[in-house]
Amino acid sequence: AKAAGRHTFMRYTESMDSNSRRRAGLVASLRRAIERDELRLAYQPQLSLADGRIRCVEALLRWHSSEHGEVPPAQFIPLAEESGMIVAIGEWVLREACNTLSDWQRQGLDDISIAVNVSATQLLHSDLPRTVERILRETGVDPGQLELELTESVLMAKADLAAERLQFFRRIGVSIAVDDFGTGYSSLAYLRRLPITTLKIDKAFIDDLGRPGDTEDAAITTTVIAMARSLGLNVVAEGVETAEQLAFLRQHRCDVVQGYWLSPPLQARQCLEFVHGWPEREGS
Ligand code: C2E
Ligand code: CA
Ligand code: CA
Ligand code: CA
């Protein structure tokens, strides 16, 4: 038993080593990703159920590393956060997203917004207000067409600083969405004091909607929708994959849906074509 225990222990440390080697390798490659032009954005459209129009797309970061292949954001975003690289990467994301939007506008897509994910470090430990102002000015994007997505935990961590920054963004007309809503511990009373415009219901609550026997997720979802409505917030359901989920959300008057049912994240050009080709009066 003892030998087996030691063996297990060694396997464990060996795998720790190879894990941390991989992390170190990823971090080193990530440092060069911008200059090597390995980052791209994918764009996922969101459908407004009231009028059946696509009014917003979310920008999602993609990294095709020459050394590691396609690395999912769930793997490299945390590393970028820990190493501080997220500030430079986040600025690249904002500029790229705004450039794409202004490009789309030149091609006739005039009333669409772009949602950009913002990490804790970016909001709390960089001069995000000035960066955003500068990028809006450089790209000519109207602040009303930019939405920043933040998770609950970010907003809870340093509440005062977060609130102050959010107020700045609201003053200049930038929208604020709370991402992955429902997974954290933020109380509604707390959120109410923040100048947010949108709640995005986490995919975990959407997954089982419309399935027989699901009552808990359905209850949470309808509660969040009702709550958002009473606070005058826009509510988005993310990860909507099936017609059953869509029917449930429509019935309970969710404002916006996003997910594979509508479209996966697309390259900029494909997304432009998707939105251009979207039927004028599909929904409601
Ligand atoms: P998120 O912001 O919650 O983004 C939604 C994720 O769900 C995306 O994964 C998207 O591709 C995926 N998704 C969308 N619809 C569906 C669906 O119907 N079914 C399923 N199974 N998945 C769906 P992705 O692109 O891998 O991004 C993962 C996370 O990485 C994001 O979660 C976000 O937290 C983070 N992230 C992505 N881009 C950025 C960025 O530019 N900056 C920062 N700070 N974080 C980012
Ligand atoms: Ca998001
Ligand atoms: Ca989310
Ligand atoms: Ca669930």
mmCIF file of C-alpha atoms and ligand atoms in Angstrom:
data_model
loop_
_atom_site.group_PDB
_atom_site.id
_atom_site.type_symbol
_atom_site.label_atom_id
_atom_site.label_comp_id
_atom_site.label_asym_id
_atom_site.label_seq_id
_atom_site.Cartn_x
_atom_site.Cartn_y
_atom_site.Cartn_z
ATOM 1 C CA ALA A 1 0.000 0.000 0.000
ATOM 2 C CA LYS A 2 2.863 2.281 0.851
ATOM 3 C CA ALA A 3 4.583 1.702 -2.475
ATOM 4 C CA ALA A 4 1.375 2.380 -4.319
ATOM 5 C CA GLY A 5 0.955 5.569 -2.342
ATOM 6 C CA ARG A 6 4.417 6.754 -3.260
ATOM 7 C CA HIS A 7 3.851 5.846 -6.854
ATOM 8 C CA THR A 8 0.644 7.868 -6.930
ATOM 9 C CA PHE A 9 2.445 10.757 -5.312
ATOM 10 C CA MET A 10 5.204 10.697 -7.935
ATOM 11 C CA ARG A 11 2.727 10.584 -10.757
ATOM 12 C CA TYR A 12 1.019 13.550 -9.193
ATOM 13 C CA THR A 13 4.177 15.682 -8.952
ATOM 14 C CA GLU A 14 5.243 14.649 -12.443
ATOM 15 C CA SER A 15 1.954 15.817 -13.822
ATOM 16 C CA MET A 16 2.289 19.047 -11.833
ATOM 17 C CA ASP A 17 5.634 19.573 -13.487
ATOM 18 C CA SER A 18 4.377 18.965 -16.971
ATOM 19 C CA ASN A 19 1.408 21.208 -16.232
ATOM 20 C CA SER A 20 3.539 24.075 -15.076
ATOM 21 C CA ARG A 21 5.891 23.524 -18.005
ATOM 22 C CA ARG A 22 2.945 23.829 -20.351
ATOM 23 C CA ARG A 23 1.783 26.961 -18.580
ATOM 24 C CA ALA A 24 5.233 28.523 -18.801
ATOM 25 C CA GLY A 25 5.379 27.619 -22.502
ATOM 26 C CA LEU A 26 1.966 29.159 -23.115
ATOM 27 C CA VAL A 27 2.875 32.335 -21.244
ATOM 28 C CA ALA A 28 6.089 32.717 -23.258
ATOM 29 C CA SER A 29 4.227 32.247 -26.543
ATOM 30 C CA LEU A 30 1.414 34.528 -25.462
ATOM 31 C CA ARG A 31 3.940 37.330 -24.936
ATOM 32 C CA ARG A 32 4.646 37.250 -28.658
ATOM 33 C CA ALA A 33 1.096 36.620 -29.827
ATOM 34 C CA ILE A 34 0.253 40.239 -30.665
ATOM 35 C CA GLU A 35 3.448 41.014 -32.592
ATOM 36 C CA ARG A 36 3.173 37.681 -34.406
ATOM 37 C CA ASP A 37 -0.390 38.525 -35.383
ATOM 38 C CA GLU A 38 -1.764 35.318 -33.838
ATOM 39 C CA LEU A 39 -4.849 36.860 -32.221
ATOM 40 C CA ARG A 40 -8.214 37.142 -33.924
ATOM 41 C CA LEU A 41 -11.724 38.013 -32.856
ATOM 42 C CA ALA A 42 -14.776 35.914 -33.557
ATOM 43 C CA TYR A 43 -18.182 37.609 -33.521
ATOM 44 C CA GLN A 44 -21.372 36.041 -32.213
ATOM 45 C CA PRO A 45 -24.676 37.731 -33.118
ATOM 46 C CA GLN A 46 -27.443 38.351 -30.582
ATOM 47 C CA LEU A 47 -31.124 38.341 -31.560
ATOM 48 C CA SER A 48 -33.626 40.820 -30.092
ATOM 49 C CA LEU A 49 -36.839 38.862 -29.627
ATOM 50 C CA ALA A 50 -39.182 41.879 -29.592
ATOM 51 C CA ASP A 51 -38.448 42.880 -33.182
ATOM 52 C CA GLY A 52 -36.472 39.943 -34.554
ATOM 53 C CA ARG A 53 -33.449 42.077 -35.306
ATOM 54 C CA ILE A 54 -29.757 41.577 -34.651
ATOM 55 C CA ARG A 55 -28.678 44.641 -32.720
ATOM 56 C CA CYS A 56 -25.490 43.466 -31.085
ATOM 57 C CA VAL A 57 -22.633 41.016 -31.546
ATOM 58 C CA GLU A 58 -20.205 39.799 -28.897
ATOM 59 C CA ALA A 59 -16.501 39.817 -29.715
ATOM 60 C CA LEU A 60 -14.718 36.630 -28.555
ATOM 61 C CA LEU A 61 -10.963 36.279 -28.586
ATOM 62 C CA ARG A 62 -9.203 33.504 -30.506
ATOM 63 C CA TRP A 63 -5.537 32.592 -30.293
ATOM 64 C CA HIS A 64 -3.920 30.512 -32.979
ATOM 65 C CA SER A 65 -0.442 29.907 -31.599
ATOM 66 C CA SER A 66 2.285 28.846 -34.019
ATOM 67 C CA GLU A 67 3.703 26.663 -31.220
ATOM 68 C CA HIS A 68 0.593 25.354 -29.458
ATOM 69 C CA GLY A 69 -2.086 25.442 -32.124
ATOM 70 C CA GLU A 70 -5.551 26.741 -31.319
ATOM 71 C CA VAL A 71 -5.652 27.532 -27.577
ATOM 72 C CA PRO A 72 -9.126 28.120 -26.083
ATOM 73 C CA PRO A 73 -9.712 31.385 -24.188
ATOM 74 C CA ALA A 74 -10.627 29.446 -21.042
ATOM 75 C CA GLN A 75 -6.968 28.336 -21.024
ATOM 76 C CA PHE A 76 -5.077 31.451 -21.984
ATOM 77 C CA ILE A 77 -7.217 34.279 -20.548
ATOM 78 C CA PRO A 78 -6.458 33.243 -16.935
ATOM 79 C CA LEU A 79 -2.732 33.109 -17.789
ATOM 80 C CA ALA A 80 -2.951 36.516 -19.416
ATOM 81 C CA GLU A 81 -4.661 37.804 -16.260
ATOM 82 C CA GLU A 82 -2.067 36.399 -13.872
ATOM 83 C CA SER A 83 0.863 37.693 -15.903
ATOM 84 C CA GLY A 84 -0.626 41.138 -16.473
ATOM 85 C CA MET A 85 -0.592 40.626 -20.239
ATOM 86 C CA ILE A 86 -4.350 40.973 -20.277
ATOM 87 C CA VAL A 87 -3.976 44.761 -20.254
ATOM 88 C CA ALA A 88 -2.177 44.812 -23.618
ATOM 89 C CA ILE A 89 -4.293 41.989 -25.013
ATOM 90 C CA GLY A 90 -7.486 43.640 -23.813
ATOM 91 C CA GLU A 91 -6.495 46.867 -25.498
ATOM 92 C CA TRP A 92 -5.840 44.953 -28.702
ATOM 93 C CA VAL A 93 -9.316 43.369 -28.388
ATOM 94 C CA LEU A 94 -11.035 46.733 -27.877
ATOM 95 C CA ARG A 95 -9.270 48.322 -30.828
ATOM 96 C CA GLU A 96 -9.879 45.343 -33.119
ATOM 97 C CA ALA A 97 -13.569 45.179 -32.147
ATOM 98 C CA CYS A 98 -14.056 48.905 -32.751
ATOM 99 C CA ASN A 99 -12.156 48.751 -36.048
ATOM 100 C CA THR A 100 -14.389 45.919 -37.204
ATOM 101 C CA LEU A 101 -17.503 47.835 -36.188
ATOM 102 C CA SER A 102 -16.413 50.945 -38.058
ATOM 103 C CA ASP A 103 -15.576 48.768 -41.058
ATOM 104 C CA TRP A 104 -19.074 47.239 -40.943
ATOM 105 C CA GLN A 105 -20.576 50.715 -40.732
ATOM 106 C CA ARG A 106 -18.786 51.696 -43.929
ATOM 107 C CA GLN A 107 -20.387 48.625 -45.482
ATOM 108 C CA GLY A 108 -23.874 49.706 -44.568
ATOM 109 C CA LEU A 109 -24.400 48.051 -41.203
ATOM 110 C CA ASP A 110 -25.155 51.182 -39.247
ATOM 111 C CA ASP A 111 -27.232 50.293 -36.220
ATOM 112 C CA ILE A 112 -25.377 47.513 -34.530
ATOM 113 C CA SER A 113 -23.441 47.459 -31.253
ATOM 114 C CA ILE A 114 -20.455 45.449 -30.173
ATOM 115 C CA ALA A 115 -20.004 43.776 -26.785
ATOM 116 C CA VAL A 116 -16.438 43.327 -25.526
ATOM 117 C CA ASN A 117 -15.372 41.186 -22.556
ATOM 118 C CA VAL A 118 -13.337 43.021 -19.948
ATOM 119 C CA SER A 119 -11.331 41.243 -17.253
ATOM 120 C CA ALA A 120 -10.832 42.196 -13.605
ATOM 121 C CA THR A 121 -7.278 43.450 -14.101
ATOM 122 C CA GLN A 122 -8.326 45.571 -17.041
ATOM 123 C CA LEU A 123 -11.104 47.261 -15.127
ATOM 124 C CA LEU A 124 -9.343 47.649 -11.798
ATOM 125 C CA HIS A 125 -5.629 47.886 -12.542
ATOM 126 C CA SER A 126 -5.297 49.738 -15.801
ATOM 127 C CA ASP A 127 -6.453 53.090 -17.055
ATOM 128 C CA LEU A 128 -9.382 51.568 -18.879
ATOM 129 C CA PRO A 129 -11.455 54.782 -19.087
ATOM 130 C CA ARG A 130 -8.721 56.594 -20.973
ATOM 131 C CA THR A 131 -7.981 53.588 -23.174
ATOM 132 C CA VAL A 132 -11.633 53.244 -24.146
ATOM 133 C CA GLU A 133 -11.982 56.972 -24.869
ATOM 134 C CA ARG A 134 -8.882 56.949 -27.031
ATOM 135 C CA ILE A 135 -9.959 53.902 -29.022
ATOM 136 C CA LEU A 136 -13.455 55.290 -29.589
ATOM 137 C CA ARG A 137 -11.923 58.525 -30.835
ATOM 138 C CA GLU A 138 -9.403 56.769 -33.090
ATOM 139 C CA THR A 139 -11.938 54.445 -34.656
ATOM 140 C CA GLY A 140 -14.847 56.906 -34.797
ATOM 141 C CA VAL A 141 -17.166 54.453 -33.035
ATOM 142 C CA ASP A 142 -20.088 56.014 -31.168
ATOM 143 C CA PRO A 143 -19.885 55.200 -27.417
ATOM 144 C CA GLY A 144 -23.552 54.177 -27.589
ATOM 145 C CA GLN A 145 -22.486 51.274 -29.793
ATOM 146 C CA LEU A 146 -20.027 49.801 -27.307
ATOM 147 C CA GLU A 147 -20.973 47.499 -24.453
ATOM 148 C CA LEU A 148 -18.477 46.222 -21.879
ATOM 149 C CA GLU A 149 -19.126 42.782 -20.340
ATOM 150 C CA LEU A 150 -17.944 42.211 -16.773
ATOM 151 C CA THR A 151 -18.507 39.289 -14.457
ATOM 152 C CA GLU A 152 -20.180 39.618 -11.076
ATOM 153 C CA SER A 153 -17.014 38.684 -9.198
ATOM 154 C CA VAL A 154 -15.146 41.593 -10.768
ATOM 155 C CA LEU A 155 -17.819 44.008 -9.667
ATOM 156 C CA MET A 156 -17.880 42.569 -6.156
ATOM 157 C CA ALA A 157 -14.107 42.483 -5.643
ATOM 158 C CA LYS A 158 -13.410 46.199 -5.411
ATOM 159 C CA ALA A 159 -16.884 47.582 -5.318
ATOM 160 C CA ASP A 160 -16.046 51.265 -4.952
ATOM 161 C CA LEU A 161 -13.473 51.428 -7.698
ATOM 162 C CA ALA A 162 -15.638 49.303 -9.981
ATOM 163 C CA ALA A 163 -18.633 51.572 -9.375
ATOM 164 C CA GLU A 164 -16.598 54.689 -10.063
ATOM 165 C CA ARG A 165 -15.301 53.303 -13.356
ATOM 166 C CA LEU A 166 -18.717 52.096 -14.438
ATOM 167 C CA GLN A 167 -20.140 55.535 -13.749
ATOM 168 C CA PHE A 168 -17.548 57.034 -16.038
ATOM 169 C CA PHE A 169 -18.513 54.650 -18.848
ATOM 170 C CA ARG A 170 -22.218 55.337 -18.399
ATOM 171 C CA ARG A 171 -21.549 59.097 -18.478
ATOM 172 C CA ILE A 172 -19.898 58.828 -21.870
ATOM 173 C CA GLY A 173 -22.673 56.523 -23.125
ATOM 174 C CA VAL A 174 -20.976 53.092 -23.055
ATOM 175 C CA SER A 175 -23.269 50.240 -21.914
ATOM 176 C CA ILE A 176 -22.390 47.770 -19.163
ATOM 177 C CA ALA A 177 -23.422 44.109 -19.079
ATOM 178 C CA VAL A 178 -23.034 41.720 -16.140
ATOM 179 C CA ASP A 179 -21.770 38.482 -17.685
ATOM 180 C CA ASP A 180 -22.401 34.943 -16.363
ATOM 181 C CA PHE A 181 -25.147 36.326 -14.159
ATOM 182 C CA GLY A 182 -26.349 33.933 -11.471
ATOM 183 C CA THR A 183 -23.069 32.098 -10.983
ATOM 184 C CA GLY A 184 -21.641 34.528 -8.428
ATOM 185 C CA TYR A 185 -22.956 35.738 -5.153
ATOM 186 C CA SER A 186 -23.903 39.286 -5.913
ATOM 187 C CA SER A 187 -27.112 40.334 -4.302
ATOM 188 C CA LEU A 188 -29.595 42.229 -6.304
ATOM 189 C CA ALA A 189 -29.515 45.037 -3.765
ATOM 190 C CA TYR A 190 -25.831 45.415 -4.493
ATOM 191 C CA LEU A 191 -26.150 45.268 -8.260
ATOM 192 C CA ARG A 192 -28.865 47.875 -8.156
ATOM 193 C CA ARG A 193 -26.360 50.446 -6.993
ATOM 194 C CA LEU A 194 -24.181 49.883 -10.043
ATOM 195 C CA PRO A 195 -25.001 51.703 -13.268
ATOM 196 C CA ILE A 196 -25.449 48.546 -15.317
ATOM 197 C CA THR A 197 -27.621 48.240 -18.410
ATOM 198 C CA THR A 198 -27.742 44.518 -19.162
ATOM 199 C CA LEU A 199 -27.832 41.132 -17.394
ATOM 200 C CA LYS A 200 -26.550 38.076 -19.239
ATOM 201 C CA ILE A 201 -28.031 34.902 -17.771
ATOM 202 C CA ASP A 202 -25.349 32.238 -17.586
ATOM 203 C CA LYS A 203 -25.559 29.283 -19.953
ATOM 204 C CA ALA A 204 -25.726 26.865 -17.011
ATOM 205 C CA PHE A 205 -29.291 28.043 -16.303
ATOM 206 C CA ILE A 206 -30.310 27.923 -19.962
ATOM 207 C CA ASP A 207 -29.079 24.369 -20.648
ATOM 208 C CA ASP A 208 -32.059 22.476 -19.249
ATOM 209 C CA LEU A 209 -34.804 24.968 -20.108
ATOM 210 C CA GLY A 210 -37.764 23.483 -21.899
ATOM 211 C CA ARG A 211 -36.768 19.968 -20.843
ATOM 212 C CA PRO A 212 -39.438 18.041 -18.995
ATOM 213 C CA GLY A 213 -38.694 17.932 -15.296
ATOM 214 C CA ASP A 214 -36.574 21.055 -15.146
ATOM 215 C CA THR A 215 -38.078 23.361 -12.621
ATOM 216 C CA GLU A 216 -35.123 24.919 -10.851
ATOM 217 C CA ASP A 217 -33.385 26.492 -13.846
ATOM 218 C CA ALA A 218 -36.748 27.566 -15.226
ATOM 219 C CA ALA A 219 -37.587 29.249 -11.928
ATOM 220 C CA ILE A 220 -34.226 31.012 -11.775
ATOM 221 C CA THR A 221 -34.467 32.162 -15.363
ATOM 222 C CA THR A 222 -37.990 33.544 -15.045
ATOM 223 C CA THR A 223 -37.023 35.267 -11.799
ATOM 224 C CA VAL A 224 -33.974 36.900 -13.357
ATOM 225 C CA ILE A 225 -36.010 38.058 -16.342
ATOM 226 C CA ALA A 226 -38.728 39.537 -14.108
ATOM 227 C CA MET A 227 -36.150 41.164 -11.891
ATOM 228 C CA ALA A 228 -34.266 42.670 -14.825
ATOM 229 C CA ARG A 229 -37.518 44.006 -16.195
ATOM 230 C CA SER A 230 -38.483 45.655 -12.924
ATOM 231 C CA LEU A 231 -35.070 47.318 -12.761
ATOM 232 C CA GLY A 232 -35.281 48.475 -16.367
ATOM 233 C CA LEU A 233 -32.373 46.278 -17.441
ATOM 234 C CA ASN A 234 -31.952 44.504 -20.721
ATOM 235 C CA VAL A 235 -31.716 40.730 -20.287
ATOM 236 C CA VAL A 236 -29.739 38.402 -22.546
ATOM 237 C CA ALA A 237 -29.809 34.588 -22.403
ATOM 238 C CA GLU A 238 -26.506 33.059 -23.449
ATOM 239 C CA GLY A 239 -25.792 29.565 -24.739
ATOM 240 C CA VAL A 240 -29.223 29.128 -26.344
ATOM 241 C CA GLU A 241 -28.902 25.978 -28.449
ATOM 242 C CA THR A 242 -32.402 24.579 -29.004
ATOM 243 C CA ALA A 243 -35.822 25.632 -30.246
ATOM 244 C CA GLU A 244 -37.268 24.531 -26.872
ATOM 245 C CA GLN A 245 -35.012 26.907 -24.984
ATOM 246 C CA LEU A 246 -35.879 29.681 -27.407
ATOM 247 C CA ALA A 247 -39.630 29.049 -26.995
ATOM 248 C CA PHE A 248 -39.313 29.168 -23.224
ATOM 249 C CA LEU A 249 -37.346 32.432 -23.324
ATOM 250 C CA ARG A 250 -39.745 33.994 -25.802
ATOM 251 C CA GLN A 251 -42.714 33.005 -23.657
ATOM 252 C CA HIS A 252 -41.125 34.580 -20.603
ATOM 253 C CA ARG A 253 -40.188 37.728 -22.489
ATOM 254 C CA CYS A 254 -36.455 37.528 -22.412
ATOM 255 C CA ASP A 255 -35.156 40.474 -24.466
ATOM 256 C CA VAL A 256 -32.240 38.925 -26.325
ATOM 257 C CA VAL A 257 -30.879 35.454 -27.118
ATOM 258 C CA GLN A 258 -27.347 34.441 -28.037
ATOM 259 C CA GLY A 259 -26.085 30.942 -28.795
ATOM 260 C CA TYR A 260 -25.612 28.194 -31.356
ATOM 261 C CA TRP A 261 -29.350 28.163 -32.119
ATOM 262 C CA LEU A 262 -28.835 31.521 -33.838
ATOM 263 C CA SER A 263 -25.187 31.235 -34.797
ATOM 264 C CA PRO A 264 -21.776 30.182 -33.471
ATOM 265 C CA PRO A 265 -19.099 32.900 -33.254
ATOM 266 C CA LEU A 266 -18.112 33.871 -36.818
ATOM 267 C CA GLN A 267 -15.241 35.579 -38.594
ATOM 268 C CA ALA A 268 -15.821 39.298 -39.171
ATOM 269 C CA ARG A 269 -16.723 38.923 -42.837
ATOM 270 C CA GLN A 270 -19.080 35.983 -42.250
ATOM 271 C CA CYS A 271 -20.738 37.841 -39.412
ATOM 272 C CA LEU A 272 -21.320 40.888 -41.615
ATOM 273 C CA GLU A 273 -22.937 38.641 -44.229
ATOM 274 C CA PHE A 274 -25.011 36.861 -41.588
ATOM 275 C CA VAL A 275 -26.388 40.128 -40.231
ATOM 276 C CA HIS A 276 -26.956 41.588 -43.704
ATOM 277 C CA GLY A 277 -28.838 38.473 -44.740
ATOM 278 C CA TRP A 278 -30.910 38.218 -41.568
ATOM 279 C CA PRO A 279 -34.662 38.450 -42.267
ATOM 280 C CA GLU A 280 -36.101 41.843 -41.440
ATOM 281 C CA ARG A 281 -39.138 40.622 -39.556
ATOM 282 C CA GLU A 282 -38.347 37.218 -38.140
ATOM 283 C CA GLY A 283 -39.188 37.465 -34.507
ATOM 284 C CA SER A 284 -42.017 38.546 -32.191
HETATM 285 P P1 C2E B 1 -18.230 34.184 -22.168
HETATM 286 O O1 C2E B 1 -17.971 35.645 -22.213
HETATM 287 O O2 C2E B 1 -19.283 33.709 -21.247
HETATM 288 O O3 C2E B 1 -18.530 33.781 -23.675
HETATM 289 C C1 C2E B 1 -19.450 32.796 -24.062
HETATM 290 C C2 C2E B 1 -18.759 31.506 -24.432
HETATM 291 O O4 C2E B 1 -19.727 30.532 -24.784
HETATM 292 C C3 C2E B 1 -17.854 31.641 -25.650
HETATM 293 O O5 C2E B 1 -16.793 30.718 -25.462
HETATM 294 C C4 C2E B 1 -18.769 31.190 -26.794
HETATM 295 O O6 C2E B 1 -18.069 30.740 -27.926
HETATM 296 C C5 C2E B 1 -19.524 30.084 -26.116
HETATM 297 N N1 C2E B 1 -20.855 29.863 -26.675
HETATM 298 C C6 C2E B 1 -21.671 30.742 -27.287
HETATM 299 N N2 C2E B 1 -22.845 30.184 -27.613
HETATM 300 C C7 C2E B 1 -22.792 28.897 -27.186
HETATM 301 C C8 C2E B 1 -23.708 27.787 -27.242
HETATM 302 O O7 C2E B 1 -24.841 27.889 -27.718
HETATM 303 N N3 C2E B 1 -23.270 26.624 -26.688
HETATM 304 C C9 C2E B 1 -22.050 26.479 -26.131
HETATM 305 N N4 C2E B 1 -21.696 25.285 -25.628
HETATM 306 N N5 C2E B 1 -21.149 27.505 -26.064
HETATM 307 C C10 C2E B 1 -21.526 28.696 -26.588
HETATM 308 P P2 C2E B 1 -15.296 31.119 -25.791
HETATM 309 O O8 C2E B 1 -15.249 31.959 -27.028
HETATM 310 O O9 C2E B 1 -14.489 29.867 -25.725
HETATM 311 O O10 C2E B 1 -14.903 32.067 -24.578
HETATM 312 C C11 C2E B 1 -14.814 31.564 -23.280
HETATM 313 C C12 C2E B 1 -14.643 32.674 -22.280
HETATM 314 O O11 C2E B 1 -13.382 33.331 -22.440
HETATM 315 C C13 C2E B 1 -15.680 33.784 -22.411
HETATM 316 O O12 C2E B 1 -16.882 33.384 -21.796
HETATM 317 C C14 C2E B 1 -14.976 34.916 -21.702
HETATM 318 O O13 C2E B 1 -15.121 34.797 -20.306
HETATM 319 C C15 C2E B 1 -13.534 34.671 -22.055
HETATM 320 N N6 C2E B 1 -13.167 35.565 -23.165
HETATM 321 C C16 C2E B 1 -13.340 35.408 -24.493
HETATM 322 N N7 C2E B 1 -12.860 36.480 -25.180
HETATM 323 C C17 C2E B 1 -12.397 37.339 -24.254
HETATM 324 C C18 C2E B 1 -11.763 38.643 -24.318
HETATM 325 O O14 C2E B 1 -11.584 39.263 -25.386
HETATM 326 N N8 C2E B 1 -11.397 39.210 -23.131
HETATM 327 C C19 C2E B 1 -11.604 38.582 -21.920
HETATM 328 N N9 C2E B 1 -11.210 39.207 -20.813
HETATM 329 N N10 C2E B 1 -12.198 37.380 -21.837
HETATM 330 C C20 C2E B 1 -12.581 36.759 -22.983
HETATM 331 CA CA CA B 2 -19.152 37.441 -22.403
HETATM 332 CA CA CA B 3 -21.014 34.569 -20.317
HETATM 333 CA CA CA B 4 -28.627 23.518 -15.401
#
